[in-house]
């Protein structure tokens, strides 16, 4: 089991960039799929991006071409590079981990399938 801590959020202007980090403690980070979800006030938690244990990636349509998910297993850390930020990207961003499963490529965007969550980091995009 891993534990997750997010960092890198902040207040930025539209068009700016941020890089979020998700650092894991515990064993076996390289065997987990890592995803980012976001939750805005009054809304449900929504999928943003995923990276599998074999480094395959998936993105929510609204962030394709703007966000990039990556991982550095030597540092037990996953990243979310967020470029061309928009006010509608404002939310608390959470990273989540799940062990390998045969249906991961069909359920990567389902929050209930993730066993471990970080505490979240606030991203605010405003002029």
C-alpha atoms as a PDB file:
ATOM      1  CA  UNK A   1       0.000   0.000   0.000  1.00  0.00           C
ATOM      2  CA  UNK A   2       1.246   3.495  -0.839  1.00  0.00           C
ATOM      3  CA  UNK A   3       0.367   6.836   0.690  1.00  0.00           C
ATOM      4  CA  UNK A   4       0.107   9.903  -1.547  1.00  0.00           C
ATOM      5  CA  UNK A   5       0.868  13.595  -1.042  1.00  0.00           C
ATOM      6  CA  UNK A   6       0.084  16.231  -3.662  1.00  0.00           C
ATOM      7  CA  UNK A   7       1.879  19.547  -4.065  1.00  0.00           C
ATOM      8  CA  UNK A   8       2.308  22.340  -6.576  1.00  0.00           C
ATOM      9  CA  UNK A   9      -1.087  23.991  -6.587  1.00  0.00           C
ATOM     10  CA  UNK A  10      -1.567  27.718  -6.410  1.00  0.00           C
ATOM     11  CA  UNK A  11      -3.179  30.864  -7.791  1.00  0.00           C
ATOM     12  CA  UNK A  12      -2.317  31.618 -11.409  1.00  0.00           C
ATOM     13  CA  UNK A  13      -3.667  33.743 -14.245  1.00  0.00           C
ATOM     14  CA  UNK A  14      -5.393  32.371 -17.358  1.00  0.00           C
ATOM     15  CA  UNK A  15      -2.818  31.044 -19.814  1.00  0.00           C
ATOM     16  CA  UNK A  16      -0.260  30.272 -17.116  1.00  0.00           C
ATOM     17  CA  UNK A  17       1.214  26.866 -16.268  1.00  0.00           C
ATOM     18  CA  UNK A  18       1.513  24.761 -13.132  1.00  0.00           C
ATOM     19  CA  UNK A  19       3.112  21.400 -12.417  1.00  0.00           C
ATOM     20  CA  UNK A  20       1.448  19.271  -9.786  1.00  0.00           C
ATOM     21  CA  UNK A  21       3.393  16.513  -8.049  1.00  0.00           C
ATOM     22  CA  UNK A  22       2.087  13.369  -6.386  1.00  0.00           C
ATOM     23  CA  UNK A  23       4.720  11.779  -4.178  1.00  0.00           C
ATOM     24  CA  UNK A  24       4.227   8.298  -2.786  1.00  0.00           C
ATOM     25  CA  UNK A  25       5.591   6.651   0.313  1.00  0.00           C
ATOM     26  CA  UNK A  26       5.492   2.922   0.823  1.00  0.00           C
ATOM     27  CA  UNK A  27       6.422   0.091  -1.458  1.00  0.00           C
ATOM     28  CA  UNK A  28       5.480  -0.771  -4.966  1.00  0.00           C
ATOM     29  CA  UNK A  29       4.822   2.633  -6.532  1.00  0.00           C
ATOM     30  CA  UNK A  30       5.943   1.384  -9.919  1.00  0.00           C
ATOM     31  CA  UNK A  31       3.196  -1.256  -9.847  1.00  0.00           C
ATOM     32  CA  UNK A  32       0.363   1.229  -9.370  1.00  0.00           C
ATOM     33  CA  UNK A  33      -1.675   3.132 -11.906  1.00  0.00           C
ATOM     34  CA  UNK A  34      -1.820   6.816 -10.940  1.00  0.00           C
ATOM     35  CA  UNK A  35      -4.595   9.199 -11.868  1.00  0.00           C
ATOM     36  CA  UNK A  36      -5.495  12.808 -11.283  1.00  0.00           C
ATOM     37  CA  UNK A  37      -9.056  13.859 -10.493  1.00  0.00           C
ATOM     38  CA  UNK A  38     -10.430  17.312  -9.761  1.00  0.00           C
ATOM     39  CA  UNK A  39     -13.370  18.590  -7.774  1.00  0.00           C
ATOM     40  CA  UNK A  40     -14.823  22.076  -8.047  1.00  0.00           C
ATOM     41  CA  UNK A  41     -17.215  23.486  -5.420  1.00  0.00           C
ATOM     42  CA  UNK A  42     -20.655  21.940  -5.745  1.00  0.00           C
ATOM     43  CA  UNK A  43     -19.514  19.397  -8.336  1.00  0.00           C
ATOM     44  CA  UNK A  44     -18.628  15.734  -8.281  1.00  0.00           C
ATOM     45  CA  UNK A  45     -15.053  14.534  -8.489  1.00  0.00           C
ATOM     46  CA  UNK A  46     -14.064  14.339 -12.170  1.00  0.00           C
ATOM     47  CA  UNK A  47     -11.383  12.435 -14.035  1.00  0.00           C
ATOM     48  CA  UNK A  48      -8.459  14.422 -15.463  1.00  0.00           C
ATOM     49  CA  UNK A  49      -5.655  12.050 -16.522  1.00  0.00           C
ATOM     50  CA  UNK A  50      -4.191   8.596 -15.871  1.00  0.00           C
ATOM     51  CA  UNK A  51      -0.869   6.864 -16.311  1.00  0.00           C
ATOM     52  CA  UNK A  52      -0.566   3.107 -16.022  1.00  0.00           C
ATOM     53  CA  UNK A  53       2.178   0.922 -14.620  1.00  0.00           C
ATOM     54  CA  UNK A  54       3.387   0.471 -18.203  1.00  0.00           C
ATOM     55  CA  UNK A  55       3.163   4.234 -18.787  1.00  0.00           C
ATOM     56  CA  UNK A  56       0.104   4.208 -21.048  1.00  0.00           C
ATOM     57  CA  UNK A  57      -1.852   7.440 -20.637  1.00  0.00           C
ATOM     58  CA  UNK A  58      -5.449   8.624 -20.847  1.00  0.00           C
ATOM     59  CA  UNK A  59      -6.871  12.153 -20.698  1.00  0.00           C
ATOM     60  CA  UNK A  60     -10.216  13.797 -20.268  1.00  0.00           C
ATOM     61  CA  UNK A  61     -11.164  15.496 -23.516  1.00  0.00           C
ATOM     62  CA  UNK A  62     -11.085  19.074 -22.180  1.00  0.00           C
ATOM     63  CA  UNK A  63      -7.429  18.785 -21.100  1.00  0.00           C
ATOM     64  CA  UNK A  64      -6.012  16.977 -24.133  1.00  0.00           C
ATOM     65  CA  UNK A  65      -3.198  19.024 -25.632  1.00  0.00           C
ATOM     66  CA  UNK A  66      -2.918  21.183 -22.493  1.00  0.00           C
ATOM     67  CA  UNK A  67      -2.120  18.736 -19.671  1.00  0.00           C
ATOM     68  CA  UNK A  68       0.518  16.013 -19.584  1.00  0.00           C
ATOM     69  CA  UNK A  69       0.711  13.229 -17.025  1.00  0.00           C
ATOM     70  CA  UNK A  70       4.032  11.522 -16.347  1.00  0.00           C
ATOM     71  CA  UNK A  71       5.769   9.476 -13.687  1.00  0.00           C
ATOM     72  CA  UNK A  72       9.290   9.004 -12.359  1.00  0.00           C
ATOM     73  CA  UNK A  73       9.351   5.665 -10.581  1.00  0.00           C
ATOM     74  CA  UNK A  74      12.875   6.292  -9.260  1.00  0.00           C
ATOM     75  CA  UNK A  75      11.457   9.274  -7.333  1.00  0.00           C
ATOM     76  CA  UNK A  76       8.132   7.616  -6.456  1.00  0.00           C
ATOM     77  CA  UNK A  77       6.448  10.649  -8.007  1.00  0.00           C
ATOM     78  CA  UNK A  78       3.829  11.318 -10.654  1.00  0.00           C
ATOM     79  CA  UNK A  79       3.325  14.711 -12.257  1.00  0.00           C
ATOM     80  CA  UNK A  80       0.586  16.675 -13.949  1.00  0.00           C
ATOM     81  CA  UNK A  81       1.952  19.440 -16.172  1.00  0.00           C
ATOM     82  CA  UNK A  82      -0.859  21.910 -16.717  1.00  0.00           C
ATOM     83  CA  UNK A  83      -0.420  24.462 -19.519  1.00  0.00           C
ATOM     84  CA  UNK A  84      -2.748  27.106 -20.950  1.00  0.00           C
ATOM     85  CA  UNK A  85      -4.796  27.079 -17.781  1.00  0.00           C
ATOM     86  CA  UNK A  86      -8.366  28.345 -17.909  1.00  0.00           C
ATOM     87  CA  UNK A  87     -10.669  29.624 -15.151  1.00  0.00           C
ATOM     88  CA  UNK A  88     -12.764  26.468 -15.552  1.00  0.00           C
ATOM     89  CA  UNK A  89      -9.724  24.416 -14.466  1.00  0.00           C
ATOM     90  CA  UNK A  90     -10.149  25.855 -10.972  1.00  0.00           C
ATOM     91  CA  UNK A  91     -10.632  22.967  -8.534  1.00  0.00           C
ATOM     92  CA  UNK A  92      -9.000  20.853  -5.882  1.00  0.00           C
ATOM     93  CA  UNK A  93      -6.806  18.311  -7.632  1.00  0.00           C
ATOM     94  CA  UNK A  94      -6.353  14.853  -6.144  1.00  0.00           C
ATOM     95  CA  UNK A  95      -4.028  12.055  -7.138  1.00  0.00           C
ATOM     96  CA  UNK A  96      -5.137   8.480  -6.684  1.00  0.00           C
ATOM     97  CA  UNK A  97      -3.506   5.074  -6.978  1.00  0.00           C
ATOM     98  CA  UNK A  98      -4.750   1.595  -7.786  1.00  0.00           C
ATOM     99  CA  UNK A  99      -2.995  -1.722  -8.294  1.00  0.00           C
ATOM    100  CA  UNK A 100      -2.943  -3.384 -11.708  1.00  0.00           C
ATOM    101  CA  UNK A 101      -6.182  -4.885 -12.969  1.00  0.00           C
ATOM    102  CA  UNK A 102      -7.274  -6.422 -16.219  1.00  0.00           C
ATOM    103  CA  UNK A 103      -9.960  -3.773 -16.715  1.00  0.00           C
ATOM    104  CA  UNK A 104      -7.847  -0.710 -15.934  1.00  0.00           C
ATOM    105  CA  UNK A 105      -8.006   0.585 -19.510  1.00  0.00           C
ATOM    106  CA  UNK A 106     -11.814   0.557 -19.247  1.00  0.00           C
ATOM    107  CA  UNK A 107     -12.207   1.883 -15.698  1.00  0.00           C
ATOM    108  CA  UNK A 108      -9.344   4.358 -15.305  1.00  0.00           C
ATOM    109  CA  UNK A 109     -11.829   7.221 -14.954  1.00  0.00           C
ATOM    110  CA  UNK A 110     -13.913   5.633 -12.165  1.00  0.00           C
ATOM    111  CA  UNK A 111     -13.071   7.121  -8.731  1.00  0.00           C
ATOM    112  CA  UNK A 112     -14.491   4.161  -6.800  1.00  0.00           C
ATOM    113  CA  UNK A 113     -11.884   1.868  -8.359  1.00  0.00           C
ATOM    114  CA  UNK A 114      -9.024   3.698  -6.658  1.00  0.00           C
ATOM    115  CA  UNK A 115      -7.840   2.444  -3.293  1.00  0.00           C
ATOM    116  CA  UNK A 116      -5.610   5.322  -2.211  1.00  0.00           C
ATOM    117  CA  UNK A 117      -6.064   9.085  -2.396  1.00  0.00           C
ATOM    118  CA  UNK A 118      -4.007  12.111  -1.501  1.00  0.00           C
ATOM    119  CA  UNK A 119      -5.321  15.078   0.454  1.00  0.00           C
ATOM    120  CA  UNK A 120      -5.642  17.348  -2.587  1.00  0.00           C
ATOM    121  CA  UNK A 121      -4.051  20.588  -3.749  1.00  0.00           C
ATOM    122  CA  UNK A 122      -5.970  23.726  -4.728  1.00  0.00           C
ATOM    123  CA  UNK A 123      -5.575  25.167  -8.216  1.00  0.00           C
ATOM    124  CA  UNK A 124      -7.149  28.564  -8.818  1.00  0.00           C
ATOM    125  CA  UNK A 125      -7.061  30.213 -12.242  1.00  0.00           C
ATOM    126  CA  UNK A 126      -8.209  33.804 -12.102  1.00  0.00           C
ATOM    127  CA  UNK A 127      -7.294  37.201 -13.487  1.00  0.00           C
END
